[in-house]
Coordinates of C-alpha atoms in Angstrom, one line a residue:
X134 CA 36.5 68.0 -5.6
X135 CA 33.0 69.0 -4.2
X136 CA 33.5 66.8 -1.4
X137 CA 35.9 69.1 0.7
X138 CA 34.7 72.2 0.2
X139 CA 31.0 71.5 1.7
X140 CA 29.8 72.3 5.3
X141 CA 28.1 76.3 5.4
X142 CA 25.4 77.0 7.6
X143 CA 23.1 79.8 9.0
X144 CA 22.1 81.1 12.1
X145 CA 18.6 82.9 12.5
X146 CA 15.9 83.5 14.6
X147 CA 13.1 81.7 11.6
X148 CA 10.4 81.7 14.0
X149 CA 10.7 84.7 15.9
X150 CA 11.0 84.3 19.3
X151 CA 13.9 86.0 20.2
X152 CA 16.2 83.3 20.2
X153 CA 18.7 81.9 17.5
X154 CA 18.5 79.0 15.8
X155 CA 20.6 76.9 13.2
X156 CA 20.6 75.9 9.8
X157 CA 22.8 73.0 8.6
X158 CA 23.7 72.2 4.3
X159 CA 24.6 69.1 3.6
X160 CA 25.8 66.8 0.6
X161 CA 24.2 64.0 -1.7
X162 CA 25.3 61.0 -2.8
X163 CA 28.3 61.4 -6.0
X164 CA 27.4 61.2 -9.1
X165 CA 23.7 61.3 -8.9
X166 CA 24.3 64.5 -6.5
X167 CA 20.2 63.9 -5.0
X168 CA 19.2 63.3 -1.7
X169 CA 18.4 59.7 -1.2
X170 CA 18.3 59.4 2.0
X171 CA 17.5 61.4 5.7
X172 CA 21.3 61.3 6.1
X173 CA 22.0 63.9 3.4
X174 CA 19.2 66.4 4.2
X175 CA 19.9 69.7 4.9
X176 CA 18.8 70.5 8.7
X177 CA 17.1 73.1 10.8
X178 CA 17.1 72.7 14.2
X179 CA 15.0 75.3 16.9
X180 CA 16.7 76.8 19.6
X181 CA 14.1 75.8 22.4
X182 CA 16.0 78.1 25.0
X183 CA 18.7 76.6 27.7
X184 CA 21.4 75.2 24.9
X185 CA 18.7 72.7 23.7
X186 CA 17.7 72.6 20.3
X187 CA 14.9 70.4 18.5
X188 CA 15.1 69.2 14.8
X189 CA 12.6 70.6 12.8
X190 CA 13.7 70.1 9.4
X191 CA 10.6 67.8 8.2
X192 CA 8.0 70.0 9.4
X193 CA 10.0 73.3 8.4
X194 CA 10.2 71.7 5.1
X195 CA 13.6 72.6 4.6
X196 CA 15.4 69.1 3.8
X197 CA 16.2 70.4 0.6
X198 CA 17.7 68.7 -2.8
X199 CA 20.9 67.8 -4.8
X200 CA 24.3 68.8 -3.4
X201 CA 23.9 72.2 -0.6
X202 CA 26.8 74.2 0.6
X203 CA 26.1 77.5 1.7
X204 CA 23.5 79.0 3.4
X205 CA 22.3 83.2 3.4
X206 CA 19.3 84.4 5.7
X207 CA 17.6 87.8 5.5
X208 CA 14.2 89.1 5.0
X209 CA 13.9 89.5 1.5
X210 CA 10.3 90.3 1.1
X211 CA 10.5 92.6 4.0
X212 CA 7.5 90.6 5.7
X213 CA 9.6 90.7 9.2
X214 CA 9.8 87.3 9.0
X215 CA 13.7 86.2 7.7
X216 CA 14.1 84.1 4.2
X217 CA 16.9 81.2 3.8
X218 CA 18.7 81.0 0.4
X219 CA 20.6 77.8 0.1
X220 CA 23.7 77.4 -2.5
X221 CA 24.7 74.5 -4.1
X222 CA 26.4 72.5 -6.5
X223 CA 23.7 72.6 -9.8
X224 CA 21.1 73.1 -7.3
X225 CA 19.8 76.3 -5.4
X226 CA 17.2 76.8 -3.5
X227 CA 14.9 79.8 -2.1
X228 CA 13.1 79.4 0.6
X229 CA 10.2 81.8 2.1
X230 CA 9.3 81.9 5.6
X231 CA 6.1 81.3 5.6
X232 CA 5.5 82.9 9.5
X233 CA 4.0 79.4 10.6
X234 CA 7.1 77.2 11.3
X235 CA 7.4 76.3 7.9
X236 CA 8.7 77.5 5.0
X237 CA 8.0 77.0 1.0
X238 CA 10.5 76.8 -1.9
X239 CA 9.8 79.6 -4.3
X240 CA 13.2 79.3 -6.0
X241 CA 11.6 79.0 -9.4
X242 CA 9.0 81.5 -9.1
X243 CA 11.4 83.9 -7.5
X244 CA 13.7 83.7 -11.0
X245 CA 16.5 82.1 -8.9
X246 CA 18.7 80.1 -11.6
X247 CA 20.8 76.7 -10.9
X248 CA 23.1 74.6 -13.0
X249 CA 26.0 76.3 -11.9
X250 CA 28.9 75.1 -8.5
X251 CA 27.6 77.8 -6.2
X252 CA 29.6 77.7 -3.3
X253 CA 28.4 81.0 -0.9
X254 CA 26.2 83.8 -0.8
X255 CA 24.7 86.9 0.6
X256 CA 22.3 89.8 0.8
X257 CA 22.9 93.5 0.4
X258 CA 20.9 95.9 -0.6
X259 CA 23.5 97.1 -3.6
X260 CA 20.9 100.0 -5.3
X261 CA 19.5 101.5 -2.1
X262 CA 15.7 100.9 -3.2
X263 CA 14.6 99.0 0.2
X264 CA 15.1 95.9 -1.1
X265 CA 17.4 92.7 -0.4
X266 CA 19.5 92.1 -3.4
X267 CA 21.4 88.4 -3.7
X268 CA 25.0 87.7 -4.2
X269 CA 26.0 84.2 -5.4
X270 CA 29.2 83.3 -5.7
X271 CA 30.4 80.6 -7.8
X272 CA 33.2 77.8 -7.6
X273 CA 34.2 76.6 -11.3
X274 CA 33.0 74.3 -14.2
X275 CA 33.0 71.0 -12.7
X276 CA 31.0 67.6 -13.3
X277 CA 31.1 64.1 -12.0
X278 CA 31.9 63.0 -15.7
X279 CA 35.2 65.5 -15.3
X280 CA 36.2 65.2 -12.2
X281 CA 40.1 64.7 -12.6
X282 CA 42.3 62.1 -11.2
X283 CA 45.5 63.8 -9.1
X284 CA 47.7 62.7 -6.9
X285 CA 51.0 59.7 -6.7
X286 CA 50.3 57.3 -9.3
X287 CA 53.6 55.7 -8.2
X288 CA 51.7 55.0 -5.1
X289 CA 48.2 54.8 -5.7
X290 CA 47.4 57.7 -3.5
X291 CA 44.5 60.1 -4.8
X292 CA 44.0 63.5 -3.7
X293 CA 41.9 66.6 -4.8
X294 CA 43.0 68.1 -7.6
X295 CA 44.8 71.8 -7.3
X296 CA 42.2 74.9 -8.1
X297 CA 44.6 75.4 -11.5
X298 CA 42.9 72.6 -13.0
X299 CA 39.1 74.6 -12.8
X300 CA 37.9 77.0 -15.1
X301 CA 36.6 79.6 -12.8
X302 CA 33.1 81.1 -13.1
X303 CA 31.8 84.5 -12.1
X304 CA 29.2 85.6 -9.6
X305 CA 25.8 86.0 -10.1
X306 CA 23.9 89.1 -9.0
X307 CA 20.1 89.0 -8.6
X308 CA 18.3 92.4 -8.3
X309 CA 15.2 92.6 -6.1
X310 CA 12.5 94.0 -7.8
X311 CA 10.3 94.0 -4.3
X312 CA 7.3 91.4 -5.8
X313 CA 8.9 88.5 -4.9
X314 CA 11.0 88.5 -8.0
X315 CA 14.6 88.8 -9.3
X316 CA 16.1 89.9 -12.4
X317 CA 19.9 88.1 -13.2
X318 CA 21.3 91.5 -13.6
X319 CA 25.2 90.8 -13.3
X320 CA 26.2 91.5 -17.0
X321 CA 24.5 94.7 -16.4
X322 CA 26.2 95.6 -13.2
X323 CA 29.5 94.7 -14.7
X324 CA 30.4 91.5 -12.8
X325 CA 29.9 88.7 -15.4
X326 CA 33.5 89.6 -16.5
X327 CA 35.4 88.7 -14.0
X328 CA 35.3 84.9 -13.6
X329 CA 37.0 83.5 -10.9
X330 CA 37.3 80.4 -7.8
X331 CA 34.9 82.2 -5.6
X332 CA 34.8 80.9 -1.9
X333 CA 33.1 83.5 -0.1
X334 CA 31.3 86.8 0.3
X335 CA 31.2 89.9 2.4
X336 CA 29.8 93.8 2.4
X337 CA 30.9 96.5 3.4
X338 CA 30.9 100.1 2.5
X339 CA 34.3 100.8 2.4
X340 CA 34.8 104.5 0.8
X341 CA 31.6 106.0 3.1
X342 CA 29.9 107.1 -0.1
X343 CA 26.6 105.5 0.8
X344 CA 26.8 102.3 -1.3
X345 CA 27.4 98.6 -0.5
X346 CA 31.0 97.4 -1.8
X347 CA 31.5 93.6 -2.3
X348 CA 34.5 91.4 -1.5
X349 CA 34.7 87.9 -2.7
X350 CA 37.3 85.6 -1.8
X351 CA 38.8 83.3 -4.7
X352 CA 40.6 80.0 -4.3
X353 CA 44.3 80.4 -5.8
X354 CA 44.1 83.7 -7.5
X355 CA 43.6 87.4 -7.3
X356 CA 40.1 88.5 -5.1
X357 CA 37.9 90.6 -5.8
X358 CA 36.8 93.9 -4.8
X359 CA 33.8 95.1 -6.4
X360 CA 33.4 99.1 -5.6
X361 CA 29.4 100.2 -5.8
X362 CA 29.7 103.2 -8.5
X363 CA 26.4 104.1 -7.2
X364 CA 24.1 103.8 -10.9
X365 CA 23.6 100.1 -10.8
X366 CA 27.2 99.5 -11.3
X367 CA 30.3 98.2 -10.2
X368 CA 34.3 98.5 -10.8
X369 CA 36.8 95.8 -9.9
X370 CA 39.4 98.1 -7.7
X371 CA 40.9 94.8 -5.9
X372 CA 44.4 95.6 -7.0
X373 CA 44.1 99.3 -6.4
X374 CA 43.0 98.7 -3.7
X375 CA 46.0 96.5 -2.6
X376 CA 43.8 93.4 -1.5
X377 CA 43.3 91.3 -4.8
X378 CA 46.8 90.0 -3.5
X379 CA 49.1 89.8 0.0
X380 CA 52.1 92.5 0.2
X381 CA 54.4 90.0 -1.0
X382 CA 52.2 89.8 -4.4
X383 CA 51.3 86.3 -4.3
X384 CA 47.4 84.7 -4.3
X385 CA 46.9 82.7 -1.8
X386 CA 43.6 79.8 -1.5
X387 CA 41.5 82.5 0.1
X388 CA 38.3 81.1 1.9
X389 CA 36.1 82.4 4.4
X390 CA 36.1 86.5 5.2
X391 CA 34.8 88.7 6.7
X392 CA 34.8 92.6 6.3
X393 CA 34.3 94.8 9.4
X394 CA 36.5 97.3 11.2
X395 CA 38.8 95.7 13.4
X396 CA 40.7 98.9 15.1
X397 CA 38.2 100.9 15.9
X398 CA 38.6 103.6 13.4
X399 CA 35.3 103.6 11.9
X400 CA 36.6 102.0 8.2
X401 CA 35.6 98.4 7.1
X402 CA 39.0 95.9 7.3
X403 CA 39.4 92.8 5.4
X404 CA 40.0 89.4 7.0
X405 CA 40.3 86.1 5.3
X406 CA 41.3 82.8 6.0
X407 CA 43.9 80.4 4.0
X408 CA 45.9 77.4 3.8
X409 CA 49.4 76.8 6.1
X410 CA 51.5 78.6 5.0
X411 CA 49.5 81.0 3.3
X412 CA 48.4 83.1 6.8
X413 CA 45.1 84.5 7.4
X414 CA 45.6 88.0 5.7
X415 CA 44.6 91.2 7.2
X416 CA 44.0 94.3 5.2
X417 CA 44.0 97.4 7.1
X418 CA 41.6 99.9 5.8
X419 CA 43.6 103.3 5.1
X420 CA 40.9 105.5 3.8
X421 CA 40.7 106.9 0.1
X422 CA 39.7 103.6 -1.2
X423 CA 43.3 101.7 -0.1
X424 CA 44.5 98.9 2.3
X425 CA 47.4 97.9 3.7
X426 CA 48.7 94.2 4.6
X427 CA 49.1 94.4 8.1
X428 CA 49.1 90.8 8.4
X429 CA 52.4 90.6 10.3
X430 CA 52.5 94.0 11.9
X431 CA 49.2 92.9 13.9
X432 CA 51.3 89.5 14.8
X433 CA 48.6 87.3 12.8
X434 CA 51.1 86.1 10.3
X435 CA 53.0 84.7 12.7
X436 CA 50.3 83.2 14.8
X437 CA 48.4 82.4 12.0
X438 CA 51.1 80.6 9.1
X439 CA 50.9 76.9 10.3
X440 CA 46.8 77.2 10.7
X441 CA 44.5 76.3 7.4
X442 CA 41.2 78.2 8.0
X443 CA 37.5 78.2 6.4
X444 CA 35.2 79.8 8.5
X445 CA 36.0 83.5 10.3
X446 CA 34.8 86.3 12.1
X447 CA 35.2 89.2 13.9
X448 CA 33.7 89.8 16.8
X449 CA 33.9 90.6 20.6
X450 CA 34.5 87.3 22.4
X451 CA 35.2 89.0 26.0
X452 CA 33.3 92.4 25.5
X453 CA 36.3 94.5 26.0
X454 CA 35.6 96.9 23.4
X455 CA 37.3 95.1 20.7
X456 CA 36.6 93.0 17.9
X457 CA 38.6 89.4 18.6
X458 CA 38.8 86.6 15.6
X459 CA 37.7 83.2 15.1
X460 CA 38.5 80.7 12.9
X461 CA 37.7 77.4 12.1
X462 CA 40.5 75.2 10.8
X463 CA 41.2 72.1 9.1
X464 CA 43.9 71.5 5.4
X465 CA 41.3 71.2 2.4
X466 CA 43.3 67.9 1.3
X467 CA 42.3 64.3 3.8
X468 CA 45.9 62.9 2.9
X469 CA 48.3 66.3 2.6
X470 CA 50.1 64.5 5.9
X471 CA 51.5 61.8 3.1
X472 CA 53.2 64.9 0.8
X473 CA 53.7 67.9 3.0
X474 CA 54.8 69.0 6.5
X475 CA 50.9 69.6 7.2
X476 CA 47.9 68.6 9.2
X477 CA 44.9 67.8 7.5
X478 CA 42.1 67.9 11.3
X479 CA 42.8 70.6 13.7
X480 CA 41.5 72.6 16.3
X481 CA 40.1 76.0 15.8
X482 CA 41.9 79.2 16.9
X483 CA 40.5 82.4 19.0
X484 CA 43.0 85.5 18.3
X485 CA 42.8 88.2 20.8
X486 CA 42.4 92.1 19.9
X487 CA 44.7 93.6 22.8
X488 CA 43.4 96.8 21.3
X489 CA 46.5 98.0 20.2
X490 CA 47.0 97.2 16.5
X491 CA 48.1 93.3 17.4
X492 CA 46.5 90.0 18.1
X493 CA 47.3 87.2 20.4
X494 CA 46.6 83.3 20.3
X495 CA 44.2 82.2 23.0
X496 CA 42.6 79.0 21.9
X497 CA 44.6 76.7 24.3
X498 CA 42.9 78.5 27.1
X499 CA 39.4 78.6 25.5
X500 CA 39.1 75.3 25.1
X501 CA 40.0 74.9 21.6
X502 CA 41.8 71.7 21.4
X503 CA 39.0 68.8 19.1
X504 CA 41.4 68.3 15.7
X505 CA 38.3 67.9 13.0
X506 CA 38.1 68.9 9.6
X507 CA 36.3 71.9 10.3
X508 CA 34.6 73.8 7.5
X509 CA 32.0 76.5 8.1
X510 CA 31.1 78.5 11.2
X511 CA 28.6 80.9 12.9
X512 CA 28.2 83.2 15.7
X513 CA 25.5 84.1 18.1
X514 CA 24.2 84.3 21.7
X515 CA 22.5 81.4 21.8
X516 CA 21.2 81.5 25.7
X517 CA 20.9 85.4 25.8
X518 CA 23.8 86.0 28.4
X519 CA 25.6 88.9 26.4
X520 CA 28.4 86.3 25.1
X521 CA 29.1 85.5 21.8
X522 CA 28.7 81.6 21.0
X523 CA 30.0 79.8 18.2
X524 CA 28.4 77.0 16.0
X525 CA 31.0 75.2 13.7
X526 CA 30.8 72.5 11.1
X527 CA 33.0 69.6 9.9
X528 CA 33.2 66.9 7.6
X529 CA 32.0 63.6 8.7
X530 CA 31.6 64.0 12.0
X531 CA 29.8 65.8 14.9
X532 CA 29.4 70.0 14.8
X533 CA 30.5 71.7 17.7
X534 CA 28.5 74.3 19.8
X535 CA 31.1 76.6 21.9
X536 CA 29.4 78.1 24.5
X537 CA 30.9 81.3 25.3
X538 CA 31.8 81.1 29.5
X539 CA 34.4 83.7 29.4
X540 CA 34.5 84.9 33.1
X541 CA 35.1 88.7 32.5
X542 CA 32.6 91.1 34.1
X543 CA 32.9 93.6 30.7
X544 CA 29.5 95.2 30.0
X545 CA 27.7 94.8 26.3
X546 CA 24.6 95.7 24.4
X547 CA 22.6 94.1 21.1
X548 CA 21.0 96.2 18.4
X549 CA 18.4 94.8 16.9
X550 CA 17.0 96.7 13.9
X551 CA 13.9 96.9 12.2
X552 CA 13.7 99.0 9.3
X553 CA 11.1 101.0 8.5
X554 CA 8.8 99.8 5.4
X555 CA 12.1 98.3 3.6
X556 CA 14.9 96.2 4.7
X557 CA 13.5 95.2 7.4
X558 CA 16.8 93.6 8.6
X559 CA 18.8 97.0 8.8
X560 CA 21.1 95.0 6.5
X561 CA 24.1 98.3 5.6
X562 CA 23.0 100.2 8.7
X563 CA 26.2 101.2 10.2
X564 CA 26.6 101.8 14.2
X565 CA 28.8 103.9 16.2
X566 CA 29.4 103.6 19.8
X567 CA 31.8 105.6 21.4
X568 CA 35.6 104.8 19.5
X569 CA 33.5 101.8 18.0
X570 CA 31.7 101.0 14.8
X571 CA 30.3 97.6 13.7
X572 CA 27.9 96.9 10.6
X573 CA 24.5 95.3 9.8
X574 CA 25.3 92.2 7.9
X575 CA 24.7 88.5 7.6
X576 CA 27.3 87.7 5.5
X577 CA 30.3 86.6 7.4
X578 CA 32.6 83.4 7.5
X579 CA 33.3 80.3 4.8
X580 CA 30.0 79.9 3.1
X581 CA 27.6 81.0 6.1
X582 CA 25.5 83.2 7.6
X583 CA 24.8 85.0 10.9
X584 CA 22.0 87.2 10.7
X585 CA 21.7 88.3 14.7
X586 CA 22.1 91.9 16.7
X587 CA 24.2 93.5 16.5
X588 CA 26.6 93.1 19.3
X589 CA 29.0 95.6 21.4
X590 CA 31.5 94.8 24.2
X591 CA 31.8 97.5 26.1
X592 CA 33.8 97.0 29.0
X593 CA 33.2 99.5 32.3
X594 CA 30.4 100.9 30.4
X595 CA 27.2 100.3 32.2
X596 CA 25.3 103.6 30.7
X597 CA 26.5 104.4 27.2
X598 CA 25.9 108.6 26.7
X599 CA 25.5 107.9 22.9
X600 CA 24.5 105.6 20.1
X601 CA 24.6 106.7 16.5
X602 CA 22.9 104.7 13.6
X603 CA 22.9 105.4 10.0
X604 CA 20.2 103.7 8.6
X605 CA 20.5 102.1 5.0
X606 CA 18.3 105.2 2.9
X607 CA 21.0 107.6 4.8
X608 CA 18.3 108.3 7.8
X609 CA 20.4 109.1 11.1
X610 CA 19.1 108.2 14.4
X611 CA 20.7 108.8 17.9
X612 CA 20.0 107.0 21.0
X613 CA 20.8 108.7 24.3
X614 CA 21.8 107.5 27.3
X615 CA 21.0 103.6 26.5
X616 CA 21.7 101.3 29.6
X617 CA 24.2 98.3 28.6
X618 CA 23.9 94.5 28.9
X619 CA 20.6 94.0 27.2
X620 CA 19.1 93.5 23.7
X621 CA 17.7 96.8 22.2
X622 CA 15.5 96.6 20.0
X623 CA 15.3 99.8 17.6
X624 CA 13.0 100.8 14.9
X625 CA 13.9 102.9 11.8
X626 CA 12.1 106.5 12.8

C-alpha cells in the first residue's frame, strides 16, 4: 500500500542565497523499509542560479533512513536559517540547518516520535508564542506482515487494497517549547480523538479571530477542520462547517490541499484534489465560520471529474491578479485501466482564475501533455523572473521542472518576511494588496512544502499605493507606495 502514496518534497532556500532550492523523499526497499542503497536516498539538490541545480545530499547530510514521504521546511528555532522535517512510514526525521551547507538530525533530541505511517506535515504557529509548532499527519495502521492481498483472484491481478480496509490513525501535534524541544501535546489539544486516513495538511485562519485553523485531508472519509479555540485547544467543526464532505454528502479520497483565498475576498478557501470521478472540490469561504461547495458553479467539477489529483496549489501562474490552480495528476491504482473506465499516468492540469467566480482548463496550451504517475508538487521562482515555476514528482521515473514562460507583460511583487525575534518565517502573516489577500505558509500540496515569498500578480500595476501586513503577534505594518516586479524584503517593525 505504501508504495503509491510516496513522492512529497520541499522547496527552500537552505543555504540562503536568495534562490530556491529542492528537496526530494524517497522510498526503501519492502519489507525491511531501510535504505540500502544511494538509489533510495532522500535528495537535496542546490539551485546554483540559471535552471541548474547540483546534488548536495551527501554533503548536506540529508540522505535520510527507512521509508520518507513528505517533507515540511520552516525555521523552527528561529535561527534565520530554515529546518526540514521529513515524514515517513515508522520513521521521521528532524533535521537542523546547521548554517554551513549541512544539516544534523536532532529528531531524537528534539522529542520528535516515529513508529507510526506519517504521510504529510506542516508548521504553524497554533498558540501564538513565537514559536513553530509541527503538524503530522498520519495514514493508518499498516505493516509489511499485514499488508492485504486485493484484487481478481479469478485472474491473478493484484491491486492496492481500498482505504476501508485501514484502521485510521490521528494526527500528532508537537508544541514548541522554543529550546529546541517539543512536547506530544495532541491529547491535550483535543486532536487524538479523531482518527482518521490523513493525506495532507493546510493552515489557515479562517474565522479572522487571530488563531491558526487546520485542515487535513483524509482518504475515503469525512475531513477534518480543526477550529483554534484560542487556549491551547481545538474543535472539529468540519461538518458545520460544510467541508468534512462535498454538497452531495459523500467523502471522497481527498489528497493534496491547499487553503488560501481564491476570489479575492479576503477569506481563506479550501481546495483539494481527488480521484476521477470524485472532482477536485472547492469550498467557498462564506464568513461566520461556513463554506459552500462551489465546485461546479466555478466550472471545476466539470473540468475537473475525469482528472485524479495529488499535489495542488493556488497561486498566480500569469500575474493577473488572480490566484490560478495546479494540479498534479495520476489514479493511485498502476492497473485501474484492467477494472474501470480510468487512466492510471496522466498529464497535469493548470485551471485558470478568469476572475469572475469560474475556472478554465489551460494545460494543453501550457505544455502540459507527459502522462506519469505524478504524486507531489511544489511552486517557486526558481530563476527570479517574477513567474511562478513548478517542481513535480512521480513514481519511477524522472521529476519534471516547469519553467514558467508565460508571455504576459502583468506586473508582480514577492514578500519576503522576517519576523522580528520569533517566527522568523512570518509563517500566519496575512497580506493585503489592493482586492487581494494571500497568506504566509509552507504548507501546501500532497505531502509537500513551499516555503518562498510571498507572491502577487498584479497586472497594470507598476507602483502599488498600499501594502498591508498583519504580522503573526497581531503587529500591523503598512508599506507605501512599493514599486512592483521585484522581491521585497520586509522586517517585522
Amino acid at each position: 500500500m505504501i508504495e503509491t502514496m510516496a513522492g512529497g518534497l520541499a522547496v527552500f532556500d537552505y543555504d540562503g542565497d536568495g534562490k530556491p532550492d529542492i528537496f526530494f523523499t524517497n522510498g526503501a526497499p519492502i519489507p525491511s523499509l531501510k535504505k540500502t542503497d544511494p538509489k533510495f536516498w532522500n535528495r537535496l539538490y542546490h539551485n546554483e542560479g540559471g535552471l541548474r541545480f547540483k546534488d548536495v545530499t551527501e554533503s548536506a547530510g540529508v540522505a535520510g533512513d527507512g521509508y520518507s514521504m513528505g517533507a515540511a521546511a520552516a525555521d523552527y528555532d528561529n535561527d534565520g536559517r530554515p529546518d526540514l522535517f521529513v515524514a515517513g512510514v515508522n520513521r521521521n526525521i528532524l533535521y537542523h540547518n546547521l548554517g554551513n551547507g549541512k544539516f544534523e538530525d536532532v529528531t531524537e533530541k528534539a522529542g520528535i516520535k516515529s513508529g507510526k505511517w506519517a504521510v504529510a506535515a506542516g508548521w504553524f504557529d497554533y498558540d501564538n508564542d513565537g514559536n513553530l509548532d509541527l503538524w503530522v499527519v498520519h495514514y493508518a495502521k499498516w505493516t509489511p506482515a499485514t499488508d492485504r492481498w486485493c484484487g481478481d483472484t479469478a485472474r491473478n491481478i493484484r491491486i492496492y487494497c481500498h482505504p476501508k480496509y485501514y484502521e485510521g490513525l490521528a494526527s500528532t501535534l508537537y508544541r514548541n517549547r522554543g529550546d529546541g524541544t517539543f512536547e506530544d501535546v495532541s491529547q491535550k489539544a483535543g486532536i487524538a480523538n479523531y482518527p482518521g486516513r490523513g493525506m495532507s495538511v493546510a493552515f489557515a485562519d479562517y474565522d479572522h479571530d487571530g488563531y491558526m485553523d487546520v485542515f487535513v485531508t483524509n482518504d475515503n472519509m469525512p475531513n477534518f477542520l480543526f477550529h483554534n479555540k484560542g487556549n491551547g485547544t481545538f474543535e472539529e467543526d468540519a461538518l458545520l462547517a460544510g467541508v468534512a464532505l462535498r454538497g452531495d454528502g459523500k467523502p471522497v479520497a481527498s489528497m493534496g490541499t491547499d487553503f488560501r483565498d481564491y476570489n479575492n475576498d479576503g477569506l481563506p478557501d479550501i481546495l483539494f484534489t481527488a480521484l476521477a470521478g470524485e472532482t477536485f472540490p472547492l469550498f467557498r469561504n462564506d464568513g461566520k465560520g461556513s463554506f459552500s461547495d462551489v465546485t461546479y458553479s466555478s466550472h471545476l467539477g466539470g473540468l475537473s471529474l475525469h482528472h485524479s489529483g495529488w499535489g495542488v496549489g493556488l497561486f498566480d501562474f500569469n500575474n493577473d491578479g488572480f490566484k490560478d490552480i495546479f494540479t498534479s495528476n495520476s489514479h493511485v491504482n498502476d492497473r485501474v485501466e484492467l477494472f474501470e473506465a480510468a487512466v492510471y499516468k496522466e498529464p497535469d492540469t493548470l485551471f485558470l482564475n478568469g476572475g469572475n467566480g469560474t475556472f478554465s482548463d489551460a494545460s494543453a496550451a501550457a505544455g502540459f501533455t507527459e502522462s506519469k504517475a505524478h504524486r507531489g508538487a511544489a511552486f517557486a521562482d526558481f530563476d527570479g523572473d517574477g513567474r511562478i515555476d513548478i517542481v513535480v514528482s512521480s513514481l519511477g521515473e524522472s521529476i519534471e521542472l516547469w519553467h514558467n514562460v508565460s508571455a504576459v507583460p502583468n506586473h508582480w511583487i514577492d514578500l519576503k518576511l522576517q519576523g522580528a525575534k520569533c517566527n522568523r518565517n512570518g509563517i500566519g502573516a496575512v497580506i493585503h494588496i489592493g482586492s487581494q489577500w494571500n497568506e504566509m505558509t509552507s504548507a501546501v500540496s500532497y505531502a509537500s512544502s513551499s516555503l518562498t515569498p510571498v507572491h502577487f500578480g498584479l497586472g497594470a500595476t507598476a507602483t502599488i499605493p498600499r501594502i498591508e501586513i498583519r504580522w503573526p503577534d497581531g503587529k500591523k505594518q503598512v508599506l507605501p507606495n512599493v514599486k512592483a516586479d521585484r522581491v521585497v524584503e520586509v522586517k517585522e517593525p
